[in-house]
Short mmCIF file of C-alpha atoms in Angstrom, two decimals:
data_model
loop_
_atom_site.label_atom_id
_atom_site.label_comp_id
_atom_site.label_asym_id
_atom_site.label_seq_id
_atom_site.Cartn_x
_atom_site.Cartn_y
_atom_site.Cartn_z
CA MET A 168 -16.74 -14.96 -7.75
CA LYS A 169 -13.00 -15.00 -7.79
CA GLN A 170 -11.90 -12.98 -10.43
CA LEU A 171 -14.42 -10.32 -8.71
CA ASP A 172 -12.23 -10.25 -5.79
CA ILE A 173 -9.14 -9.91 -7.66
CA TYR A 174 -9.75 -6.97 -9.74
CA SER A 175 -11.26 -5.62 -6.29
CA SER A 176 -8.17 -6.19 -4.59
CA GLN A 177 -6.38 -4.71 -7.47
CA ILE A 178 -7.90 -1.75 -7.56
CA GLN A 179 -7.11 -1.49 -3.15
CA ARG A 180 -3.58 -1.82 -4.28
CA VAL A 181 -3.45 1.12 -6.60
CA TYR A 182 -5.40 3.26 -3.98
CA LEU A 183 -3.35 2.68 -0.91
CA ALA A 184 0.03 2.82 -3.98
CA LEU A 185 -1.22 5.60 -4.11
CA GLU A 186 -1.16 7.62 -0.83
CA ASP A 187 1.80 5.24 0.23
CA GLU A 188 3.52 7.58 -2.41
CA ILE A 189 2.24 10.93 -1.37
CA ILE A 190 3.28 10.13 1.84
CA LYS A 191 6.90 9.55 0.45
CA MET A 192 6.00 12.78 -1.40
CA LEU A 193 6.04 14.67 1.89
CA ILE A 194 8.87 13.22 3.90
CA LYS A 195 10.74 13.86 0.67
CA ARG A 196 10.34 17.56 0.86
CA LEU A 197 10.03 17.79 4.30
CA ASN A 198 13.06 15.89 5.41
CA THR A 199 16.05 18.07 4.08
CA LYS A 200 19.64 18.09 5.14
CA GLY A 201 20.15 20.03 8.58
CA LEU A 202 16.91 19.95 10.26
CA ASP A 203 18.97 19.20 13.71
CA GLY A 204 21.92 21.01 12.54
CA ASP A 205 22.80 24.30 15.05
CA ASN A 206 22.64 26.63 12.00
CA PHE A 207 18.92 25.71 11.03
CA ASN A 208 16.22 28.68 11.10
CA VAL A 209 12.84 27.01 11.61
CA TYR A 210 11.36 30.55 9.62
CA SER A 211 13.45 30.73 6.33
CA TRP A 212 13.26 26.67 6.15
CA HIS A 213 9.26 27.65 6.31
CA LEU A 214 9.48 29.91 3.99
CA ASP A 215 11.29 27.95 1.06
CA ARG A 216 9.32 24.85 2.15
CA LEU A 217 6.03 27.22 1.12
CA ASN A 218 7.15 28.36 -2.14
CA GLN A 219 7.44 24.76 -2.54
CA LEU A 220 3.59 23.78 -2.61
CA GLY A 221 2.88 24.69 -6.03
CA ALA A 222 5.61 22.04 -7.20
CA LEU A 223 3.82 19.84 -4.36
CA ASN A 224 0.27 20.33 -6.12
CA GLU A 225 1.75 19.33 -9.60
CA GLU A 226 3.10 16.12 -8.13
CA THR A 227 0.51 15.42 -6.70
CA ALA A 228 -2.07 15.70 -9.04
CA LYS A 229 0.41 13.80 -11.80
CA LEU A 230 0.10 10.81 -8.99
CA VAL A 231 -3.70 10.79 -9.10
CA SER A 232 -3.43 10.75 -12.65
CA LYS A 233 -1.17 7.91 -12.81
CA ALA A 234 -3.82 6.14 -10.60
CA THR A 235 -7.29 6.35 -12.64
CA LYS A 236 -5.35 5.44 -15.40
CA ILE A 237 -4.64 2.09 -14.14
CA SER A 238 -7.61 1.87 -11.71
CA LYS A 239 -10.19 3.35 -13.97
CA PRO A 240 -10.12 -0.07 -16.81
CA LEU A 241 -9.60 -2.21 -13.80
CA LEU A 242 -13.02 -0.94 -11.88
CA GLU A 243 -14.38 -1.29 -15.71
CA LYS A 244 -13.08 -4.92 -16.22
CA MET A 245 -14.60 -5.80 -12.67
CA ILE A 246 -18.04 -4.12 -12.95
CA LYS A 247 -18.99 -4.79 -16.80
CA GLU A 248 -16.90 -7.93 -17.53
CA SER A 249 -17.13 -9.96 -14.38
CA GLY A 250 -21.28 -8.22 -14.81
CA TYR A 251 -21.62 -9.82 -18.12
CA ASP A 252 -19.96 -13.64 -17.39
CA ILE A 253 -22.31 -13.79 -13.92
CA ALA A 254 -25.59 -12.73 -15.96
CA ASP A 255 -24.12 -15.34 -18.68
CA ALA A 256 -23.56 -18.28 -16.28
CA THR A 257 -27.27 -17.41 -14.65
CA SER A 258 -28.77 -17.68 -17.23
CA LYS A 259 -27.86 -21.32 -18.49
CA THR A 260 -28.34 -22.72 -14.48
CA LEU A 261 -31.64 -21.41 -15.08
CA SER A 262 -32.70 -22.62 -18.46
CA ASN A 263 -31.35 -26.11 -17.64
CA GLY A 264 -33.46 -25.95 -14.28
CA LEU A 265 -36.82 -24.63 -16.08
CA ASP A 266 -35.63 -27.20 -18.90
CA VAL A 267 -36.26 -23.76 -21.25
CA ASP A 268 -34.06 -22.19 -23.82
CA LYS A 269 -31.13 -20.18 -22.46
CA LYS A 270 -31.90 -16.34 -22.92
CA PRO A 271 -29.02 -13.79 -23.45
CA VAL A 272 -27.89 -11.22 -21.17
CA SER A 273 -30.95 -8.86 -20.39
CA SER A 274 -30.81 -5.14 -21.48
CA ASN A 275 -31.55 -4.21 -17.92
CA VAL A 276 -28.56 -6.26 -16.84
CA ASP A 277 -26.06 -4.23 -19.66
CA MET A 278 -28.10 -0.65 -17.68
CA ILE A 279 -27.26 -1.57 -14.58
CA LEU A 280 -23.98 -2.17 -15.01
CA ARG A 281 -23.43 0.64 -16.66
CA ASN A 282 -25.02 2.88 -14.46
CA MET A 283 -23.15 1.24 -11.74
CA LEU A 284 -19.97 1.64 -13.32
CA LYS A 285 -20.38 4.93 -13.93
CA GLN A 286 -21.58 5.65 -10.15
CA THR A 287 -18.96 3.99 -8.84
CA PHE A 288 -16.00 6.12 -10.67
CA LEU A 289 -17.69 9.41 -9.93
CA ASP A 290 -17.71 8.19 -6.48
CA LEU A 291 -14.16 7.05 -6.33
CA ASP A 292 -13.17 10.27 -8.50
CA ASN A 293 -15.32 12.66 -6.11
CA TYR A 294 -14.31 11.56 -2.55
CA VAL A 295 -10.85 10.53 -3.46
CA ASN A 296 -8.79 11.88 -6.90
CA GLN A 297 -10.20 15.48 -6.97
CA THR A 298 -10.37 15.81 -3.08
CA LEU A 299 -6.36 15.06 -3.13
CA ILE A 300 -5.62 17.62 -5.18
CA THR A 301 -5.95 21.88 -5.09
CA THR A 302 -8.73 22.97 -7.45
CA ASN A 303 -9.94 26.59 -7.95
CA ALA A 304 -12.61 25.27 -5.80
CA GLY A 305 -10.73 24.75 -3.17
CA GLN A 306 -8.09 23.46 -1.31
CA GLY A 307 -6.49 19.98 -1.35
CA VAL A 308 -6.26 17.65 1.23
CA VAL A 309 -2.24 16.93 0.61
CA SER A 310 -1.40 20.67 1.08
CA LYS A 311 -3.24 20.90 3.69
CA ALA A 312 -1.23 18.13 5.56
CA TYR A 313 1.49 19.80 3.82
CA GLN A 314 0.72 22.99 5.93
CA SER A 315 -0.23 21.72 9.30
CA ILE A 316 2.77 20.33 9.62
CA LEU A 317 5.31 23.10 8.66
CA GLU A 318 2.81 25.11 11.01
CA ASN A 319 3.33 22.34 13.50
CA MET A 320 7.04 22.07 12.95
CA VAL A 321 7.45 25.86 13.41
CA ALA A 322 5.55 25.96 16.68
CA ASN A 323 7.42 23.15 18.49
CA VAL A 324 10.55 24.45 17.33
CA THR A 325 10.09 27.96 18.04
CA THR A 326 8.64 27.06 21.52
CA GLY A 327 11.88 23.90 22.39
CA THR A 328 9.46 21.49 22.57
CA THR A 329 11.38 18.96 19.91
CA THR A 330 13.79 19.66 17.75
CA ALA A 331 12.68 19.65 13.68
CA LYS A 332 13.63 16.43 13.14
CA GLN A 333 11.75 15.09 16.19
CA ALA A 334 8.76 17.46 15.19
CA LEU A 335 8.65 15.83 11.48
CA ASN A 336 8.81 12.48 12.79
CA LYS A 337 5.73 13.41 15.37
CA ALA A 338 3.44 15.12 12.44
CA MET A 339 4.34 12.06 9.70
CA TYR A 340 2.92 9.12 12.48
CA LYS A 341 0.29 11.48 13.02
CA LEU A 342 -0.58 11.50 9.38
CA VAL A 343 -0.73 7.96 9.08
CA ASP A 344 -1.92 7.69 11.95
CA GLY A 345 -5.09 8.86 10.44
CA GLY A 346 -4.78 8.38 6.84
CA LEU A 347 -5.39 10.74 4.27
CA GLU A 348 -8.75 12.15 4.54
CA SER A 349 -11.67 11.47 1.71
CA GLY A 350 -13.97 13.51 0.70
CA LEU A 351 -16.93 11.76 2.86
CA ILE A 352 -17.46 13.00 5.84
CA ASP A 353 -20.24 10.64 7.83
CA LYS A 354 -23.71 11.60 10.10
CA GLY A 355 -21.30 11.63 12.90
CA GLY A 356 -18.85 14.34 11.72
CA HIS A 357 -16.49 11.59 10.89
CA HIS A 358 -14.32 12.47 8.07
CA TRP A 359 -13.03 8.88 6.40
CA SER A 360 -9.86 7.88 5.13
CA ILE A 361 -8.98 7.23 1.78
CA GLU A 362 -8.06 3.36 2.51
CA ALA A 363 -11.68 2.74 4.49
CA TYR A 364 -13.54 4.76 2.25
CA THR A 365 -12.06 2.92 -1.26
CA ARG A 366 -11.85 -0.57 0.87
CA THR A 367 -15.80 0.17 1.54
CA VAL A 368 -16.85 1.45 -1.83
CA LEU A 369 -14.72 -1.33 -3.56
CA ASP A 370 -16.26 -4.31 -1.21
CA SER A 371 -19.46 -3.14 -1.50
CA THR A 372 -20.02 -2.62 -5.07
CA LYS A 373 -18.17 -6.36 -5.84
CA TYR A 374 -21.05 -8.09 -4.10
CA ARG A 375 -23.90 -5.85 -6.02
CA VAL A 376 -22.83 -6.96 -9.27
CA MET A 377 -22.75 -10.12 -8.26
CA ASN A 378 -26.07 -10.06 -6.90
CA GLU A 379 -27.72 -7.39 -8.97
CA THR A 380 -26.51 -9.07 -11.91
CA ARG A 381 -28.10 -12.77 -10.87
CA MET A 382 -31.70 -11.18 -9.51
CA GLU A 383 -32.41 -8.85 -13.23
CA GLN A 384 -31.11 -11.83 -15.26
CA ALA A 385 -33.18 -14.06 -13.18
CA HIS A 386 -35.94 -11.64 -13.65
CA GLU A 387 -36.14 -12.88 -17.33
CA TYR A 388 -37.22 -16.36 -16.39
CA ASP A 389 -39.59 -14.36 -13.92
CA VAL A 390 -38.22 -15.93 -11.02
CA HIS A 391 -37.99 -13.65 -8.09
CA THR A 392 -37.10 -16.00 -4.98
CA PHE A 393 -33.22 -16.66 -4.20
CA VAL A 394 -31.55 -18.30 -1.83
CA MET A 395 -29.37 -16.29 0.21
CA SER A 396 -25.76 -17.02 1.80
CA SER A 397 -25.25 -18.02 5.17
CA HIS A 398 -22.16 -17.38 7.40
CA PRO A 399 -21.51 -17.51 11.48
CA ALA A 400 -21.09 -14.11 11.48
CA SER A 401 -24.10 -11.56 10.13
CA ARG A 402 -25.48 -8.43 10.83
CA ALA A 403 -28.70 -7.57 12.53
CA ALA A 404 -30.90 -7.50 9.17
CA CYS A 405 -29.37 -10.31 7.55
CA ALA A 406 -29.39 -13.00 10.36
CA PRO A 407 -33.01 -14.24 10.81
CA ILE A 408 -33.43 -14.44 6.84
CA GLN A 409 -29.59 -16.00 5.84
CA GLY A 410 -29.36 -19.35 4.69
CA LYS A 411 -33.03 -19.52 3.91
CA VAL A 412 -34.87 -18.68 0.61
CA VAL A 413 -36.42 -15.37 -0.08
CA ASN A 414 -38.67 -12.94 -2.46
CA ASP A 415 -36.60 -10.38 -4.03
CA VAL A 416 -40.08 -8.30 -4.41
CA PRO A 417 -42.19 -6.80 -1.63
CA THR A 418 -44.99 -8.99 0.18
CA SER A 419 -47.89 -7.04 -1.76
CA SER A 420 -46.22 -7.65 -5.49
CA PRO A 421 -47.88 -10.23 -7.53
CA LYS A 422 -45.13 -12.35 -8.06
CA TYR A 423 -44.63 -12.58 -4.22
CA ASP A 424 -44.00 -16.55 -2.82
CA LYS A 425 -46.24 -15.82 0.32
CA ARG A 426 -44.27 -19.40 1.35
CA TYR A 427 -40.85 -17.71 1.60
CA PRO A 428 -40.41 -13.90 3.60
CA SER A 429 -39.20 -10.82 1.78
CA ILE A 430 -35.71 -8.87 1.57
CA TYR A 431 -37.91 -5.64 1.91
CA ASP A 432 -38.79 -6.82 4.96
CA HIS A 433 -35.31 -7.06 6.71
CA GLY A 434 -34.18 -3.57 5.22
CA TYR A 435 -33.25 -4.16 1.53
CA GLY A 436 -32.43 -0.96 -0.18
CA GLU A 437 -31.00 0.57 3.20
CA PRO A 438 -26.86 0.65 4.29
CA ALA A 439 -27.69 -1.43 7.05
CA GLY A 440 -30.21 -3.10 5.80
CA CYS A 441 -29.85 -6.90 4.03
CA PHE A 442 -27.42 -6.65 1.29
CA GLY A 443 -26.35 -3.35 2.26
CA ILE A 444 -22.90 -1.89 2.62
CA ASN A 445 -20.05 -4.04 3.89
CA CYS A 446 -23.00 -6.96 3.77
CA HIS A 447 -20.99 -10.29 2.39
CA HIS A 448 -24.39 -12.33 2.04
CA MET A 449 -24.79 -13.35 -1.94
CA LYS A 450 -27.89 -14.17 -3.53
CA TYR A 451 -28.56 -17.60 -5.61
CA PRO A 452 -31.75 -18.16 -8.02
CA PHE A 453 -33.78 -20.46 -6.43
CA ILE A 454 -36.89 -22.56 -8.47
CA PRO A 455 -39.31 -23.74 -6.15
CA ASP A 456 -40.23 -27.58 -6.23
CA VAL A 457 -37.11 -27.95 -8.43
CA ASN A 458 -34.17 -26.86 -6.37
CA THR A 459 -32.67 -27.80 -2.56
CA ASN A 460 -31.20 -25.15 -0.52
CA HIS A 461 -28.32 -26.27 1.25
CA GLN A 462 -27.25 -23.84 2.77
CA GLU A 463 -25.64 -24.00 6.62
CA GLN A 464 -28.48 -22.57 9.46
CA TYR A 465 -27.15 -20.25 11.95
CA ASP A 466 -29.05 -19.12 15.06
CA PRO A 467 -30.18 -15.93 14.34
CA ILE A 468 -28.79 -14.57 18.03
CA GLU A 469 -25.97 -16.51 18.25
CA ALA A 470 -24.80 -15.20 14.33
CA GLN A 471 -25.41 -11.27 15.49
CA GLU A 472 -22.92 -11.69 18.28
CA ASN A 473 -20.37 -13.48 16.63
CA GLY A 474 -21.03 -10.37 13.92
CA LYS A 475 -19.91 -8.18 17.00
CA VAL A 476 -16.68 -10.13 17.88
CA GLN A 477 -16.35 -10.28 13.96
CA GLN A 478 -15.96 -6.20 14.26
CA LYS A 479 -13.13 -7.26 17.11
CA GLN A 480 -11.03 -8.96 14.42
CA ARG A 481 -11.64 -6.13 12.12
CA GLN A 482 -9.80 -3.40 14.26
CA LEU A 483 -7.06 -5.81 15.39
CA GLU A 484 -6.64 -6.02 11.44
CA ARG A 485 -7.01 -2.30 10.80
CA ALA A 486 -4.02 -2.14 13.95
CA ILE A 487 -1.68 -4.22 12.34
CA ARG A 488 -1.74 -2.35 8.96
CA ASN A 489 -1.56 1.22 10.55
CA SER A 490 1.57 -0.54 12.80
CA LYS A 491 3.14 -1.65 9.48
CA ARG A 492 2.49 1.81 7.52
CA LYS A 493 4.11 3.53 10.45
CA LEU A 494 7.19 1.14 10.09
CA ASN A 495 7.51 2.25 6.40
CA THR A 496 6.79 5.77 7.48
CA ALA A 497 9.86 5.21 10.29
CA ASN A 498 12.33 3.90 7.46
CA GLU A 499 11.59 6.69 5.08
CA LEU A 500 12.23 9.16 7.92
CA GLY A 501 15.40 7.19 9.07
CA ASP A 502 13.76 6.81 12.21
CA ARG A 503 15.85 3.97 13.73
CA GLU A 504 14.23 4.13 17.31
CA GLY A 505 10.79 4.38 15.54
CA ALA A 506 11.48 1.68 13.69
CA GLU A 507 12.55 -0.77 16.33
CA LYS A 508 9.43 0.47 18.66
CA PHE A 509 6.92 -0.27 15.40
CA LYS A 510 8.26 -3.73 14.83
CA LEU A 511 7.85 -5.03 18.46
CA LEU A 512 3.90 -3.35 17.96
CA ILE A 513 3.43 -5.08 15.49
CA ARG A 514 4.45 -8.55 17.03
CA LYS A 515 2.59 -7.73 19.94
CA GLN A 516 -0.51 -6.75 17.75
CA GLN A 517 -0.42 -10.04 15.56
CA GLY A 518 0.18 -12.33 18.60
CA ALA A 519 -3.10 -10.82 20.00
CA LEU A 520 -4.80 -11.59 17.03
CA ARG A 521 -3.89 -15.31 16.98
CA GLN A 522 -5.25 -15.33 20.10
CA PHE A 523 -7.89 -13.65 19.54
CA ILE A 524 -8.82 -16.32 16.65
CA GLY A 525 -7.74 -18.92 18.20
CA ASP A 526 -10.59 -17.97 21.23
CA ASN A 527 -13.41 -17.82 18.55
CA GLU A 528 -13.48 -21.01 16.69
CA PHE A 529 -15.61 -19.77 14.00
CA LEU A 530 -13.40 -16.72 13.07
CA HIS A 531 -9.98 -17.30 10.46
CA ARG A 532 -6.92 -15.59 10.10
CA ASP A 533 -6.72 -13.01 6.80
CA TYR A 534 -3.62 -12.17 5.85
CA SER A 535 -4.81 -10.03 3.04
CA ARG A 536 -6.78 -7.54 5.28
CA GLU A 537 -3.07 -6.97 7.28
CA LYS A 538 -1.11 -6.45 4.35
CA VAL A 539 -0.09 -3.00 2.88
CA VAL A 540 1.92 -1.46 0.56
CA LYS A 541 5.54 -1.76 0.48
#
């Protein structure tokens, strides 16, 4: 699991760095000399900046291409290499437990990993890479953001609301606040940011690699029972069965062992079900009458309540990351007043997080969730 975590973290950092580079690029093109000068003409400046749209799109495409060249081989290592290693280790464990010859990695495992790699790359390419770039099919997110900032600056300056420099600062903080949009719009009509989308895709893929390869390789030994890991905080679908031995087949299957519940009765295969999106539970092959379940047991109701508390921790961590990005943006803009404001805000948010974790013993601080690319 450690190697999977490393690869996943490296890929996430590639996309965080990509977003950071795009923000810097926008600032470089918009934060020109003389924004607050007496002779500043917002209309001619606006026209001049619009004429640079083509160059902006070319630079964006180069940044995306660079990120893709780094992330694609890492993604292959994360899914295929790690998947094969996990399947092989599973095979060794089961052969020892059943006292039979070790079987090679299943061809089904190979197919699952190939399909997973293809789908994950397509998801990232369609919803992140292509979304950022202006194509014949439509305007990219970066060019839209650039033009939106220009329009807002013209509107604010012409109405006398703010200076051009103040308008730029405000517009950039607003952009950082929402993040660059991915191409994903959920059922509620909410646009997912690139950071949120890539984090979710990679996190979910990481656990799919772990669980699906173990499950498929176990089938080679006709093992369909698994121990499900347990956590103090859990979603509703997982809480009743976490820490228990479960079947990975429906109750109607001839392979079903009636001594244990089926994951299919707890939303398996659905986004919010057990082992769904953002689920961090793991499956460990379990041989009945041979293996022993050592997982800690938690009260299902309490685990669900803890899950809600943990979501609050995630909100506090997101707020800290957001403020750190704004601090980086303030430094790029040369906004000293803004930088000091965000430094104070970060300290306040970190204090609130420390207090929140201290008030809930089952929580622990994960500094990696507070980091941003510098």
